[in-house]
Every structure is written in structure tokens, then in C-alpha cells.
Short mmCIF file of C-alpha atoms in Angstrom, two decimals:
data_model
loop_
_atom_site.label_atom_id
_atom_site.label_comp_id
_atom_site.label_asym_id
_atom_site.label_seq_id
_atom_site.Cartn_x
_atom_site.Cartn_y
_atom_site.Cartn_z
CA UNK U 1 -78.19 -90.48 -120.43
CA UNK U 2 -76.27 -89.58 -123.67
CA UNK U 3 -72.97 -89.22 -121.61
CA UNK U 4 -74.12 -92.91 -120.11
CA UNK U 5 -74.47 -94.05 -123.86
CA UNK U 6 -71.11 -92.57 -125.04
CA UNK U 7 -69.34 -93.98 -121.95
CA UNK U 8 -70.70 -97.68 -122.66
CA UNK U 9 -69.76 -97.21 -126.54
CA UNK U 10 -66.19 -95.98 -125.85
CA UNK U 11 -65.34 -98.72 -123.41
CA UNK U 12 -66.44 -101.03 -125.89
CA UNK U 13 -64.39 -99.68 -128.40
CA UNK U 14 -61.61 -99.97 -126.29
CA UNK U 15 -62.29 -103.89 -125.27
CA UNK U 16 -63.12 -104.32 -129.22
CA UNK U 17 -59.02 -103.02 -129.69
CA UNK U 18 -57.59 -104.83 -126.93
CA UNK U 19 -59.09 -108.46 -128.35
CA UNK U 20 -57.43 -107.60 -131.63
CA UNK U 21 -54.06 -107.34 -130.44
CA UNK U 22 -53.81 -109.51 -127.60
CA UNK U 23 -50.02 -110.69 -127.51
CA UNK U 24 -48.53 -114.29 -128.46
CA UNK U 25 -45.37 -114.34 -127.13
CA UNK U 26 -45.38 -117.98 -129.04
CA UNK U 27 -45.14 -115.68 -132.00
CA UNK U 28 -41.74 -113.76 -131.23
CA UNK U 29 -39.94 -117.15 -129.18
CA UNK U 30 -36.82 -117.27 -131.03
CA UNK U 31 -36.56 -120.43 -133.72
CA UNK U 32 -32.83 -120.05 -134.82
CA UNK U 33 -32.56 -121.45 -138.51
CA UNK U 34 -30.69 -124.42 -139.54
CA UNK U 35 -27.02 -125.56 -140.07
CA UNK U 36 -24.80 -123.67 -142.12
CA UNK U 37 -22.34 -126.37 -142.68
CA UNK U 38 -22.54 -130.50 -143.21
CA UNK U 39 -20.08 -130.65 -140.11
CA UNK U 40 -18.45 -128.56 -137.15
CA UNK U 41 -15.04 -126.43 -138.39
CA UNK U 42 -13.92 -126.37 -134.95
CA UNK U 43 -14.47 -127.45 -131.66
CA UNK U 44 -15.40 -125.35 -129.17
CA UNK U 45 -16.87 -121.37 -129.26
CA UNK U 46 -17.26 -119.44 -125.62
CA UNK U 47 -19.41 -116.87 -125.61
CA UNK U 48 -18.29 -114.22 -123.21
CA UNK U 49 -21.08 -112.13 -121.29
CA UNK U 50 -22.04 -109.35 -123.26
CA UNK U 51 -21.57 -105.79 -122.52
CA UNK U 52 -24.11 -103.09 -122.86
CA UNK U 53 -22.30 -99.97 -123.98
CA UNK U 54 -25.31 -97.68 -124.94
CA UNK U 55 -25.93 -94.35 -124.38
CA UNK U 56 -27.57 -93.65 -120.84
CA UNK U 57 -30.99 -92.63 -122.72
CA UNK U 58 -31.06 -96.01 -124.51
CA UNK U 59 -30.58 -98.03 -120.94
CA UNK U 60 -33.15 -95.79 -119.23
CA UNK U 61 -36.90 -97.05 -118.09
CA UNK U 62 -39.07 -94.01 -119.77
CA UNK U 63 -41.99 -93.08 -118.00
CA UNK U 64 -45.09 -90.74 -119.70
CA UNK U 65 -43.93 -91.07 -122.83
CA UNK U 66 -46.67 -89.62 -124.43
CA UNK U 67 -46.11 -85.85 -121.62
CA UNK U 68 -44.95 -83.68 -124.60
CA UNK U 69 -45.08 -79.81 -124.31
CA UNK U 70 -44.14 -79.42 -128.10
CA UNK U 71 -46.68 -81.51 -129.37
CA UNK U 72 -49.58 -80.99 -126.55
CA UNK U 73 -49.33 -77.04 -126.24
CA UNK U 74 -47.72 -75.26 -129.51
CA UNK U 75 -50.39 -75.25 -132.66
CA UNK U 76 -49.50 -77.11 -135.56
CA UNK U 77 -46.22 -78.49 -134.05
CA UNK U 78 -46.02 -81.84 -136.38
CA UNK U 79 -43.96 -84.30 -133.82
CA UNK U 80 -41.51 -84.77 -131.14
CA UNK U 81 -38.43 -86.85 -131.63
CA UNK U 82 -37.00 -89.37 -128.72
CA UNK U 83 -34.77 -91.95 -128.23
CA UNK U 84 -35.87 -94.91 -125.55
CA UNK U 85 -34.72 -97.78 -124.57
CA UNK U 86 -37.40 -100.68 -126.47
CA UNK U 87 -37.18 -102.39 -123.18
CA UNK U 88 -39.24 -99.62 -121.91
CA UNK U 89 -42.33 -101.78 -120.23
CA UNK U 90 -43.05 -105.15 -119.98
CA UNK U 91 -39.80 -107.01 -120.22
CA UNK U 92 -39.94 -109.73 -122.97
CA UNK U 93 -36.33 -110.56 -122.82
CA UNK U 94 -37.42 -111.78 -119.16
CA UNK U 95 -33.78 -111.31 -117.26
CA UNK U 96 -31.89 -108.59 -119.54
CA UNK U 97 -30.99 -107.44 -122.92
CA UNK U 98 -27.15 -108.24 -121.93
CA UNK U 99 -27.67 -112.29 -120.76
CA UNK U 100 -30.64 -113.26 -123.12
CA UNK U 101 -28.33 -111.63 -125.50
CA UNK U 102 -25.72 -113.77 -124.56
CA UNK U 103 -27.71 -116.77 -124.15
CA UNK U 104 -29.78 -116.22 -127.93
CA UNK U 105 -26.67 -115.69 -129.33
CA UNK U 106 -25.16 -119.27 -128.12
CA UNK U 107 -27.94 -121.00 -128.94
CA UNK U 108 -28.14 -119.40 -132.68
CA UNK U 109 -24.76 -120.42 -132.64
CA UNK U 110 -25.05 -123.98 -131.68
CA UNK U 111 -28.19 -124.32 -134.29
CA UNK U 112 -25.60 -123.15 -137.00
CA UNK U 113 -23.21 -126.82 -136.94
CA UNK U 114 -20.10 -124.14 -136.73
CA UNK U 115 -18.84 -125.50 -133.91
CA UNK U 116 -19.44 -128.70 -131.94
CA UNK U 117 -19.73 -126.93 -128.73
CA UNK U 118 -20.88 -123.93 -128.10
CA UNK U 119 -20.68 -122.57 -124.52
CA UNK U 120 -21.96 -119.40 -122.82
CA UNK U 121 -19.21 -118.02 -120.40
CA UNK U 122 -20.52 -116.46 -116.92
CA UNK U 123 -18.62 -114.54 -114.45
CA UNK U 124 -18.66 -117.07 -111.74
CA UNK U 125 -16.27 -119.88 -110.71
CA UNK U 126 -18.29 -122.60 -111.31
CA UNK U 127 -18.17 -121.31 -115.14
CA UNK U 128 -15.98 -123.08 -117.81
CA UNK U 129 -12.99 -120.77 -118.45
CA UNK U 130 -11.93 -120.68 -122.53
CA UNK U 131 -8.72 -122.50 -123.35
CA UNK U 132 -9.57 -124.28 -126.65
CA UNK U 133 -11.34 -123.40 -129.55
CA UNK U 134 -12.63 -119.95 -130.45
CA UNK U 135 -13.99 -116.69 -128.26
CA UNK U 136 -16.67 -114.25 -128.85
CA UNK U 137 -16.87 -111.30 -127.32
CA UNK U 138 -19.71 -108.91 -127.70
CA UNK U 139 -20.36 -105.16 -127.22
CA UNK U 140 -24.11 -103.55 -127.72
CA UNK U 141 -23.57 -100.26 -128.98
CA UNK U 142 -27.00 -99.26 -129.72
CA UNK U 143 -30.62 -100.76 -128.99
CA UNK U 144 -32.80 -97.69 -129.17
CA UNK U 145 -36.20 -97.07 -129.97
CA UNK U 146 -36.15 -93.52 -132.23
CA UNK U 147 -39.86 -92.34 -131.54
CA UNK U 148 -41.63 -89.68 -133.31
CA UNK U 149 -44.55 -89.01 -130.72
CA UNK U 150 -47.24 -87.02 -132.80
CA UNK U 151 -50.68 -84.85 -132.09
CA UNK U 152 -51.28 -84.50 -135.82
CA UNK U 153 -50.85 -80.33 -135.12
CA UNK U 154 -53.59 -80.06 -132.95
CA UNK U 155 -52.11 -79.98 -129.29
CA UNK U 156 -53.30 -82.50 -126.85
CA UNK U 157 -56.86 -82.27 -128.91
CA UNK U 158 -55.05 -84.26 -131.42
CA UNK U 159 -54.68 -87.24 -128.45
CA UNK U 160 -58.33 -88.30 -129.28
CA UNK U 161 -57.50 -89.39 -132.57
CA UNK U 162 -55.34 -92.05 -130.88
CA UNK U 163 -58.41 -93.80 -129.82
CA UNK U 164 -59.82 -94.04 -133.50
CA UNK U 165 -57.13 -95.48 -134.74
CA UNK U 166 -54.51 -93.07 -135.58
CA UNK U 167 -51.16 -93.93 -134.77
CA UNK U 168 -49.69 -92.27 -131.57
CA UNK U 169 -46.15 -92.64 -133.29
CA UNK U 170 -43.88 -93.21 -136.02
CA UNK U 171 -40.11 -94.13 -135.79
CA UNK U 172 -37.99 -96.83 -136.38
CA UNK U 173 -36.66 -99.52 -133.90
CA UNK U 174 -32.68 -100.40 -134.66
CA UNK U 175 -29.90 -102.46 -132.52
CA UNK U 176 -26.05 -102.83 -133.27
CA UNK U 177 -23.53 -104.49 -131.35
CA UNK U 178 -19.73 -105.11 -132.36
CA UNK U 179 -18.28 -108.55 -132.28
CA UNK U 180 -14.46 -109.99 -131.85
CA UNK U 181 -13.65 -113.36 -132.74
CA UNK U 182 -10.71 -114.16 -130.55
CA UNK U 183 -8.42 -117.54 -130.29
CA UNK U 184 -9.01 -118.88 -127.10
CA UNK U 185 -5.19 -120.43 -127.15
CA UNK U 186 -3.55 -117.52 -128.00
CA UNK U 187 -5.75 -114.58 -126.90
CA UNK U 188 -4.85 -112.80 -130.19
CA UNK U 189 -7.81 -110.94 -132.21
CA UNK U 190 -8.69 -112.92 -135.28
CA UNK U 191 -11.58 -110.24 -136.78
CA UNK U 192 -13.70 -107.59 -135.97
CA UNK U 193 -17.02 -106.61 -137.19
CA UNK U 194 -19.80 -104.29 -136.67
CA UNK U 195 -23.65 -105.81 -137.38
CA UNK U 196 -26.39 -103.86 -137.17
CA UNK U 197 -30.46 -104.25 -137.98
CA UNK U 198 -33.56 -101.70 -138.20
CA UNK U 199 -37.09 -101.94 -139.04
CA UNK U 200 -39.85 -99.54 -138.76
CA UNK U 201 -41.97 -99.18 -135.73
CA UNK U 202 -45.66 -97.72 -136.01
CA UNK U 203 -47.45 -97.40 -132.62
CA UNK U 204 -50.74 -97.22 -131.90
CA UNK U 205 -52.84 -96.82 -128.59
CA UNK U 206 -53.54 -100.43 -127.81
CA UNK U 207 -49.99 -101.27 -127.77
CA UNK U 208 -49.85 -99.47 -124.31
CA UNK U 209 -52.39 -101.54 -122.43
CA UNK U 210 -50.33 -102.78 -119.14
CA UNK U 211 -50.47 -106.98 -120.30
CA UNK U 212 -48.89 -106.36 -123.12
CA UNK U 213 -45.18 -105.20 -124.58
CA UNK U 214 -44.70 -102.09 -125.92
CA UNK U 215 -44.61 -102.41 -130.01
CA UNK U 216 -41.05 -101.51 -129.54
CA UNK U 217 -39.69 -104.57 -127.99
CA UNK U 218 -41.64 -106.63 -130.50
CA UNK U 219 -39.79 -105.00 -133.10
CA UNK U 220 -36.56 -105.77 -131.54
CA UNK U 221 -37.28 -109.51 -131.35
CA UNK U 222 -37.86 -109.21 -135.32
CA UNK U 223 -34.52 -107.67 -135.35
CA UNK U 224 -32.87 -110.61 -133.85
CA UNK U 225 -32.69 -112.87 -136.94
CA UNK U 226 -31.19 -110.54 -139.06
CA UNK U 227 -28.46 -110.29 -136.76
CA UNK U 228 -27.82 -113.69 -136.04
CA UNK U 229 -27.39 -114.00 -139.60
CA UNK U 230 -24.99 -111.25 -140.22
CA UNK U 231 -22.74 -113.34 -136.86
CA UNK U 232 -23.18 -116.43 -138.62
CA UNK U 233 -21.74 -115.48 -141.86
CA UNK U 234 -18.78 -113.53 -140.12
CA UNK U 235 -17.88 -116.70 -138.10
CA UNK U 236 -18.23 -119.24 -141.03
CA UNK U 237 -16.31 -116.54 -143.12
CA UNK U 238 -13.28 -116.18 -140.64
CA UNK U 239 -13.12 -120.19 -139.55
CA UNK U 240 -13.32 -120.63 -143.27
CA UNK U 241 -10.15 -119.14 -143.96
CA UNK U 242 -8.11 -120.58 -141.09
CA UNK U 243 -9.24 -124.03 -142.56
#
């Protein structure tokens, strides 16, 4: 009877956590911000598809993330360090990182006034080839989640504390990519830059129910603006001075 008891309470528990952090995805849709300028510097901006240039362990699908011999077997061991890919789970960025990448980044663009057109460039022959205007090009160097997985010292004992409310992990969730601003006439390299963003990442047990995205990808999407705003102000900065 008490294991009966004890079995109803914890699956309560558990339904009690899930409620509180069912996932909005209405929450993390991307709302770029505003113009920049009072009117379009140039004409047209092509964004070329972007390329994902990661490590392999940052493209990788993890699976049992939480199977740690460190941390489940050896007393007092304080955490395990890992690097995943945030797109680990449920995908939020529904097709890939690479083409919502691509397609985020054109539509931040367009929001910004830079440019009266701006116009995503696929590898197909139906696609608009650049000729006028400006090019982007676009290189993700690093999109990593860097995960501290910990037991608290006390081997896989230390796993029940997850379901009180301890977090399962600490870490930090970053992404950089490096950008080229090209002239579409003359195919020469007008600048380069490198812009990068990185916010903690605390995760707890409830953030690996199956209907929901890992914490990681979350934090990614709350990386995005920061980075769109670093592009923006290396575009305006670099049209600016050809003006």
C-alpha cells in the first residue's frame, strides 16, 4: 500500500512539473526589430545559403545524455563536461540550423530598411543569381551546447535529486558564425567579421519530457537577436562608408 501511495504521489509530482513548463513556441517565434535607417542605402542584398562548418560533435544527434560513468560510478566526482549540438531533440528550427539560418537572417535583414530587397539565394536554377547590389555569405563556426552534466558527488544516487528540483546541468549555450559582405558586381570582398553570442543554460528534468525542446535550443533562439544585431550594425557600418 505505501509503495501504491508513493507511486500515485510521484507521478503527480511529475504531471505537477510538466504543467509548469509546458512550451510556447509563440514565445521564441522570431520578431526582428525595426528599421535602422529612414530609407534603403542600396538596392538589393542576396543572401547565399549558409554553411555549417562546426566541429563533428556540435552537428551530432546525442543520445543518453545523462549515461555518465564519471559522474554515476566514481564518489564525489563533481561533473562531466560535453559539448552537443542544441539541436539535440525536438527540432525547433523545423528544416535546419543552415536554411532557417539563412532564411532568419534575410528576413532580419529586410526588417532593418538597409536594403530595398533582400533575397535569400538557393542552390537551384529556378533561384535568382546575384548581379546587383550586395552579397552575404555566411559560415557557422560554432553552435554548441557546453554541458556540465552533474550527480552532486553522489553517483547515480545523486539522479533522484533531479526529480526535486535540482538541476541535472549547468553550462552555457553559445553560437558564432563569420560573415563576408561581398559586391555582387565585382565579386571583390568588401569586409569581414566574426559575431558571436552566449548565454547561460541551466537544465532541469522537465526539460527532457519528449513534447518539448531541450532547454538548449531555447537558449539558442534567445541567442538569435543578439546576433542579428551585431550583422545589422556591420552592414549599416560598411554601406555607410561606401555612401
Amino acid at each position: 500500500m505505501k509503495i501504491y501511495f508513493n507511486s500515485i504521489f510521484y507521478g503527480l509530482y511529475l504531471a505537477l512539473l510538466s504543467g509548469c513548463c509546458s512550451f510556447d513556441e509563440t514565445i521564441y517565434e522570431y520578431h526582428p526589430a525595426g528599421p535602422v535607417v529612414d530609407k534603403p542605402l542600396a538596392d538589393n542584398c542576396y543572401v547565399m545559403p549558409v554553411m555549417d562548418i562546426r566541429p563533428l560533435a556540435q552537428r551530432d544527434v546525442s543520445t543518453n545524455i545523462n549515461d555518465d560513468l564519471y559522474v554515476s560510478y566514481i564518489p564525489l566526482w563533481p561533473y562531466s563536461k560535453s559539448e552537443l549540438n542544441p539541436l539535440m531533440k525536438y527540432d525547433y528550427f523545423h528544416l535546419d540550423l543552415q536554411d532557417m539560418f539563412q532564411i532568419l537572417i534575410s528576413k532580419d535583414l529586410r526588417s532593418s530598411g538597409i536594403f530595398q530587397n533582400v533575397k535569400p539565394v538557393r542552390f537551384d536554377e529556378n533561384s535568382e543569381k546575384p548581379v546587383f547590389g550586395y552579397v552575404i555569405k555566411l559560415w557557422i563556426t560554432e553552435a554548441v551546447w557546453n554541458r556540465y552534466l552533474t550527480t552532486y558527488g553522489l553517483m547515480f544516487v545523486g539522479t533522484m535529486l533531479w526529480d526535486f528540483g535540482f538541476p541535472v546541468s549547468y553550462g552555457s549555450v553559445s553560437m558564432e558564425f563569420e560573415a563576408e559582405l561581398i559586391d555582387a558586381q565585382t565579386k571583390n570582398v568588401i569586409a569581414k567579421e566574426k559575431i558571436r553570442g552566449e548565454t547561460s543554460c541551466t537544465e532541469f528534468s522537465f526539460y527532457q519530457m519528449d513534447y518539448t525542446p531541450s532547454v538548449a535550443e531555447v537558449k539558442l533562439c534567445e541567442i538569435f537577436p543578439k546576433l542579428t544585431s551585431q550583422l545589422r550594425a556591420f552592414v549599416l557600418k560598411n554601406i555607410s562608408e561606401r555612401k
